[in-house]
Amino acid sequence: MMIGILADTHDNRPAIREAINRFVSLDTGLVLHAGDITTPQSLEIFCDLPCEMIGVFGNCDRQQKRIRETAMKCGTIRVENRVADLSIDGLRVGMVHGDDPGSVLALAEAAVFDVIISGHTHRPAIRRSGETLLINPGEACGERYGEPTVAILDTDTLETEVLSLSF
């Protein structure tokens, strides 16, 4: 299965729409959001996805109650607290926003996850820590570094690619 991965959308609605379009064109079966959705109105746009989306809260997600209510109304979106422990196609996937500098490293050192997804740095990175694949899709919003990106992960091969967005 192809998974779409993004983080740090920061209420940039054109970026969200472009990310959705890319994920739809790649026939993703699931989308993972590593935090900083920012507003319920932004989350509402993700209701247009033809697949499920799972997210975690980031440090800029201050309207958590309203974001959860929006997710429930949508029906295909689930937002976890700060950490998600997911089973996807036989893989154990951990997801955090990453604003706690030690959280990603601690999860990797625990060696219980096949894949760990994080955001917060606004910089894309794909690397390994031991047997664990670490994925940061970068900033979908493109507001800090001017390079809006998302990532895709093939759960069969673990091939991961960072994709640039243009909006």
PDB file of C-alpha atoms in Angstrom:
ATOM      1  CA  MET A   1       0.000   0.000   0.000  1.00  0.00           C
ATOM      2  CA  MET A   2       1.116   3.540  -0.682  1.00  0.00           C
ATOM      3  CA  ILE A   3       0.923   5.873   2.315  1.00  0.00           C
ATOM      4  CA  GLY A   4       0.907   9.647   1.987  1.00  0.00           C
ATOM      5  CA  ILE A   5       2.826  11.395   4.759  1.00  0.00           C
ATOM      6  CA  LEU A   6       2.768  15.066   5.660  1.00  0.00           C
ATOM      7  CA  ALA A   7       3.334  17.426   8.560  1.00  0.00           C
ATOM      8  CA  ASP A   8       3.352  21.103   9.375  1.00  0.00           C
ATOM      9  CA  THR A   9       0.478  22.204   7.147  1.00  0.00           C
ATOM     10  CA  HIS A  10       0.004  25.248   9.427  1.00  0.00           C
ATOM     11  CA  ASP A  11      -3.402  26.208   8.046  1.00  0.00           C
ATOM     12  CA  ASN A  12      -2.049  26.643   4.501  1.00  0.00           C
ATOM     13  CA  ARG A  13      -5.153  25.566   2.630  1.00  0.00           C
ATOM     14  CA  PRO A  14      -3.709  25.710  -0.917  1.00  0.00           C
ATOM     15  CA  ALA A  15      -0.876  23.449   0.293  1.00  0.00           C
ATOM     16  CA  ILE A  16      -3.367  21.039   1.848  1.00  0.00           C
ATOM     17  CA  ARG A  17      -5.371  20.861  -1.370  1.00  0.00           C
ATOM     18  CA  GLU A  18      -2.212  20.256  -3.417  1.00  0.00           C
ATOM     19  CA  ALA A  19      -1.076  17.517  -1.010  1.00  0.00           C
ATOM     20  CA  ILE A  20      -4.479  15.843  -1.268  1.00  0.00           C
ATOM     21  CA  ASN A  21      -4.328  16.020  -5.078  1.00  0.00           C
ATOM     22  CA  ARG A  22      -0.864  14.412  -5.087  1.00  0.00           C
ATOM     23  CA  PHE A  23      -1.945  11.652  -2.718  1.00  0.00           C
ATOM     24  CA  VAL A  24      -5.081  10.947  -4.766  1.00  0.00           C
ATOM     25  CA  SER A  25      -3.055  10.819  -8.002  1.00  0.00           C
ATOM     26  CA  LEU A  26      -0.716   8.275  -6.375  1.00  0.00           C
ATOM     27  CA  ASP A  27      -3.656   6.153  -5.169  1.00  0.00           C
ATOM     28  CA  THR A  28      -2.593   6.266  -1.528  1.00  0.00           C
ATOM     29  CA  GLY A  29      -4.539   3.953   0.750  1.00  0.00           C
ATOM     30  CA  LEU A  30      -3.822   5.950   3.911  1.00  0.00           C
ATOM     31  CA  VAL A  31      -2.563   9.411   4.862  1.00  0.00           C
ATOM     32  CA  LEU A  32      -0.558  10.127   8.016  1.00  0.00           C
ATOM     33  CA  HIS A  33      -0.238  13.689   9.374  1.00  0.00           C
ATOM     34  CA  ALA A  34       2.583  14.260  11.882  1.00  0.00           C
ATOM     35  CA  GLY A  35       1.093  17.347  13.490  1.00  0.00           C
ATOM     36  CA  ASP A  36       0.576  21.085  13.222  1.00  0.00           C
ATOM     37  CA  ILE A  37      -2.711  20.888  11.370  1.00  0.00           C
ATOM     38  CA  THR A  38      -3.415  24.122  13.284  1.00  0.00           C
ATOM     39  CA  THR A  39      -7.173  24.672  12.796  1.00  0.00           C
ATOM     40  CA  PRO A  40     -10.364  22.621  12.460  1.00  0.00           C
ATOM     41  CA  GLN A  41     -11.063  24.419   9.175  1.00  0.00           C
ATOM     42  CA  SER A  42      -7.835  23.035   7.735  1.00  0.00           C
ATOM     43  CA  LEU A  43      -8.635  19.550   8.946  1.00  0.00           C
ATOM     44  CA  GLU A  44     -12.039  19.778   7.284  1.00  0.00           C
ATOM     45  CA  ILE A  45     -10.349  19.937   3.863  1.00  0.00           C
ATOM     46  CA  PHE A  46      -8.908  16.470   4.495  1.00  0.00           C
ATOM     47  CA  CYS A  47     -12.471  15.106   4.532  1.00  0.00           C
ATOM     48  CA  ASP A  48     -12.120  15.157   0.725  1.00  0.00           C
ATOM     49  CA  LEU A  49      -9.576  12.334   0.877  1.00  0.00           C
ATOM     50  CA  PRO A  50     -10.906   9.040  -0.509  1.00  0.00           C
ATOM     51  CA  CYS A  51      -8.997   7.167   2.205  1.00  0.00           C
ATOM     52  CA  GLU A  52      -8.516   7.256   5.963  1.00  0.00           C
ATOM     53  CA  MET A  53      -6.237   9.822   7.588  1.00  0.00           C
ATOM     54  CA  ILE A  54      -4.565   9.456  10.985  1.00  0.00           C
ATOM     55  CA  GLY A  55      -2.819  12.363  12.652  1.00  0.00           C
ATOM     56  CA  VAL A  56      -1.140  13.413  15.867  1.00  0.00           C
ATOM     57  CA  PHE A  57      -1.205  16.786  17.544  1.00  0.00           C
ATOM     58  CA  GLY A  58       1.749  19.134  17.206  1.00  0.00           C
ATOM     59  CA  ASN A  59       2.840  22.110  19.270  1.00  0.00           C
ATOM     60  CA  CYS A  60       0.742  24.531  17.169  1.00  0.00           C
ATOM     61  CA  ASP A  61      -2.488  22.526  17.438  1.00  0.00           C
ATOM     62  CA  ARG A  62      -4.101  24.603  20.153  1.00  0.00           C
ATOM     63  CA  GLN A  63      -7.730  23.903  19.199  1.00  0.00           C
ATOM     64  CA  GLN A  64      -7.516  20.197  19.957  1.00  0.00           C
ATOM     65  CA  LYS A  65     -11.114  19.746  21.092  1.00  0.00           C
ATOM     66  CA  ARG A  66     -12.483  21.380  17.935  1.00  0.00           C
ATOM     67  CA  ILE A  67     -10.028  19.503  15.726  1.00  0.00           C
ATOM     68  CA  ARG A  68     -11.220  16.195  17.252  1.00  0.00           C
ATOM     69  CA  GLU A  69     -14.871  17.210  16.747  1.00  0.00           C
ATOM     70  CA  THR A  70     -14.163  17.968  13.091  1.00  0.00           C
ATOM     71  CA  ALA A  71     -12.415  14.609  12.674  1.00  0.00           C
ATOM     72  CA  MET A  72     -15.406  12.791  14.171  1.00  0.00           C
ATOM     73  CA  LYS A  73     -17.824  14.618  11.842  1.00  0.00           C
ATOM     74  CA  CYS A  74     -15.729  13.647   8.852  1.00  0.00           C
ATOM     75  CA  GLY A  75     -15.736   9.981   9.819  1.00  0.00           C
ATOM     76  CA  THR A  76     -12.546   9.012   7.967  1.00  0.00           C
ATOM     77  CA  ILE A  77     -10.110  11.009  10.108  1.00  0.00           C
ATOM     78  CA  ARG A  78      -8.657  10.049  13.459  1.00  0.00           C
ATOM     79  CA  VAL A  79      -6.412  12.353  15.497  1.00  0.00           C
ATOM     80  CA  GLU A  80      -4.377  10.769  18.274  1.00  0.00           C
ATOM     81  CA  ASN A  81      -2.803  12.727  21.105  1.00  0.00           C
ATOM     82  CA  ARG A  82       0.939  13.346  20.827  1.00  0.00           C
ATOM     83  CA  VAL A  83       2.018   9.791  19.974  1.00  0.00           C
ATOM     84  CA  ALA A  84       0.433   7.197  17.707  1.00  0.00           C
ATOM     85  CA  ASP A  85       1.314   3.498  17.773  1.00  0.00           C
ATOM     86  CA  LEU A  86      -0.097   2.024  14.571  1.00  0.00           C
ATOM     87  CA  SER A  87      -0.167  -1.341  12.848  1.00  0.00           C
ATOM     88  CA  ILE A  88      -0.199  -0.845   9.084  1.00  0.00           C
ATOM     89  CA  ASP A  89       0.223  -3.709   6.604  1.00  0.00           C
ATOM     90  CA  GLY A  90       2.190  -5.729   9.142  1.00  0.00           C
ATOM     91  CA  LEU A  91       4.443  -2.796  10.049  1.00  0.00           C
ATOM     92  CA  ARG A  92       4.565  -1.196  13.463  1.00  0.00           C
ATOM     93  CA  VAL A  93       4.555   2.545  12.847  1.00  0.00           C
ATOM     94  CA  GLY A  94       5.166   5.195  15.487  1.00  0.00           C
ATOM     95  CA  MET A  95       4.228   8.794  14.837  1.00  0.00           C
ATOM     96  CA  VAL A  96       5.026  11.932  16.843  1.00  0.00           C
ATOM     97  CA  HIS A  97       5.233  15.585  15.945  1.00  0.00           C
ATOM     98  CA  GLY A  98       8.831  15.773  17.134  1.00  0.00           C
ATOM     99  CA  ASP A  99       8.849  19.060  19.051  1.00  0.00           C
ATOM    100  CA  ASP A 100      10.253  17.200  22.045  1.00  0.00           C
ATOM    101  CA  PRO A 101      13.848  16.797  20.809  1.00  0.00           C
ATOM    102  CA  GLY A 102      14.313  13.430  22.463  1.00  0.00           C
ATOM    103  CA  SER A 103      11.028  11.847  21.410  1.00  0.00           C
ATOM    104  CA  VAL A 104      12.069  10.591  17.979  1.00  0.00           C
ATOM    105  CA  LEU A 105      15.425   9.353  19.242  1.00  0.00           C
ATOM    106  CA  ALA A 106      13.800   7.626  22.225  1.00  0.00           C
ATOM    107  CA  LEU A 107      11.298   5.867  19.975  1.00  0.00           C
ATOM    108  CA  ALA A 108      14.091   4.766  17.632  1.00  0.00           C
ATOM    109  CA  GLU A 109      16.263   3.520  20.492  1.00  0.00           C
ATOM    110  CA  ALA A 110      13.355   1.479  21.845  1.00  0.00           C
ATOM    111  CA  ALA A 111      13.659  -0.570  18.633  1.00  0.00           C
ATOM    112  CA  VAL A 112       9.997  -1.557  18.655  1.00  0.00           C
ATOM    113  CA  PHE A 113       8.914   0.315  15.518  1.00  0.00           C
ATOM    114  CA  ASP A 114       9.632  -0.538  11.899  1.00  0.00           C
ATOM    115  CA  VAL A 115       8.918   3.061  10.886  1.00  0.00           C
ATOM    116  CA  ILE A 116       8.828   6.321  12.844  1.00  0.00           C
ATOM    117  CA  ILE A 117       7.214   9.402  11.339  1.00  0.00           C
ATOM    118  CA  SER A 118       7.793  12.895  12.682  1.00  0.00           C
ATOM    119  CA  GLY A 119       7.598  16.536  11.674  1.00  0.00           C
ATOM    120  CA  HIS A 120       8.331  19.848  13.415  1.00  0.00           C
ATOM    121  CA  THR A 121      11.750  20.573  11.888  1.00  0.00           C
ATOM    122  CA  HIS A 122      10.191  21.648   8.571  1.00  0.00           C
ATOM    123  CA  ARG A 123      13.067  19.816   6.840  1.00  0.00           C
ATOM    124  CA  PRO A 124      12.538  16.542   4.964  1.00  0.00           C
ATOM    125  CA  ALA A 125      14.681  13.618   6.057  1.00  0.00           C
ATOM    126  CA  ILE A 126      14.689   9.900   5.373  1.00  0.00           C
ATOM    127  CA  ARG A 127      17.228   7.839   7.286  1.00  0.00           C
ATOM    128  CA  ARG A 128      17.703   4.708   9.326  1.00  0.00           C
ATOM    129  CA  SER A 129      18.469   4.282  12.991  1.00  0.00           C
ATOM    130  CA  GLY A 130      19.398   0.639  13.335  1.00  0.00           C
ATOM    131  CA  GLU A 131      16.557  -1.291  11.734  1.00  0.00           C
ATOM    132  CA  THR A 132      14.069   1.580  12.086  1.00  0.00           C
ATOM    133  CA  LEU A 133      13.166   3.779   9.124  1.00  0.00           C
ATOM    134  CA  LEU A 134      12.795   7.436  10.183  1.00  0.00           C
ATOM    135  CA  ILE A 135      10.700   9.687   7.962  1.00  0.00           C
ATOM    136  CA  ASN A 136      10.188  13.431   8.248  1.00  0.00           C
ATOM    137  CA  PRO A 137       8.185  14.669   5.242  1.00  0.00           C
ATOM    138  CA  GLY A 138       9.280  18.282   5.734  1.00  0.00           C
ATOM    139  CA  GLU A 139       6.876  21.200   5.739  1.00  0.00           C
ATOM    140  CA  ALA A 140       3.781  20.919   3.586  1.00  0.00           C
ATOM    141  CA  CYS A 141       3.084  24.615   4.153  1.00  0.00           C
ATOM    142  CA  GLY A 142       6.387  25.785   2.661  1.00  0.00           C
ATOM    143  CA  GLU A 143       6.297  28.855   4.864  1.00  0.00           C
ATOM    144  CA  ARG A 144       9.564  28.537   6.770  1.00  0.00           C
ATOM    145  CA  TYR A 145      11.955  27.401   4.046  1.00  0.00           C
ATOM    146  CA  GLY A 146       9.899  27.963   0.900  1.00  0.00           C
ATOM    147  CA  GLU A 147      10.129  24.303  -0.066  1.00  0.00           C
ATOM    148  CA  PRO A 148       6.739  22.630   0.495  1.00  0.00           C
ATOM    149  CA  THR A 149       7.107  18.858   0.623  1.00  0.00           C
ATOM    150  CA  VAL A 150       5.276  15.657   1.507  1.00  0.00           C
ATOM    151  CA  ALA A 151       6.425  12.039   1.385  1.00  0.00           C
ATOM    152  CA  ILE A 152       5.116   8.693   0.238  1.00  0.00           C
ATOM    153  CA  LEU A 153       5.939   5.282   1.662  1.00  0.00           C
ATOM    154  CA  ASP A 154       5.403   1.948  -0.056  1.00  0.00           C
ATOM    155  CA  THR A 155       4.609  -0.491   2.755  1.00  0.00           C
ATOM    156  CA  ASP A 156       5.652  -3.493   0.646  1.00  0.00           C
ATOM    157  CA  THR A 157       9.191  -2.301  -0.126  1.00  0.00           C
ATOM    158  CA  LEU A 158       9.685   0.492   2.457  1.00  0.00           C
ATOM    159  CA  GLU A 159      10.761   2.719  -0.429  1.00  0.00           C
ATOM    160  CA  THR A 160      10.172   6.307   0.581  1.00  0.00           C
ATOM    161  CA  GLU A 161      10.238   9.441  -1.529  1.00  0.00           C
ATOM    162  CA  VAL A 162       9.960  13.127  -0.708  1.00  0.00           C
ATOM    163  CA  LEU A 163       7.751  14.997  -3.182  1.00  0.00           C
ATOM    164  CA  SER A 164       7.784  18.739  -3.812  1.00  0.00           C
ATOM    165  CA  LEU A 165       4.479  20.573  -3.882  1.00  0.00           C
ATOM    166  CA  SER A 166       3.678  23.526  -6.118  1.00  0.00           C
ATOM    167  CA  PHE A 167       0.640  25.653  -5.443  1.00  0.00           C
TER     168      PHE A 167
END
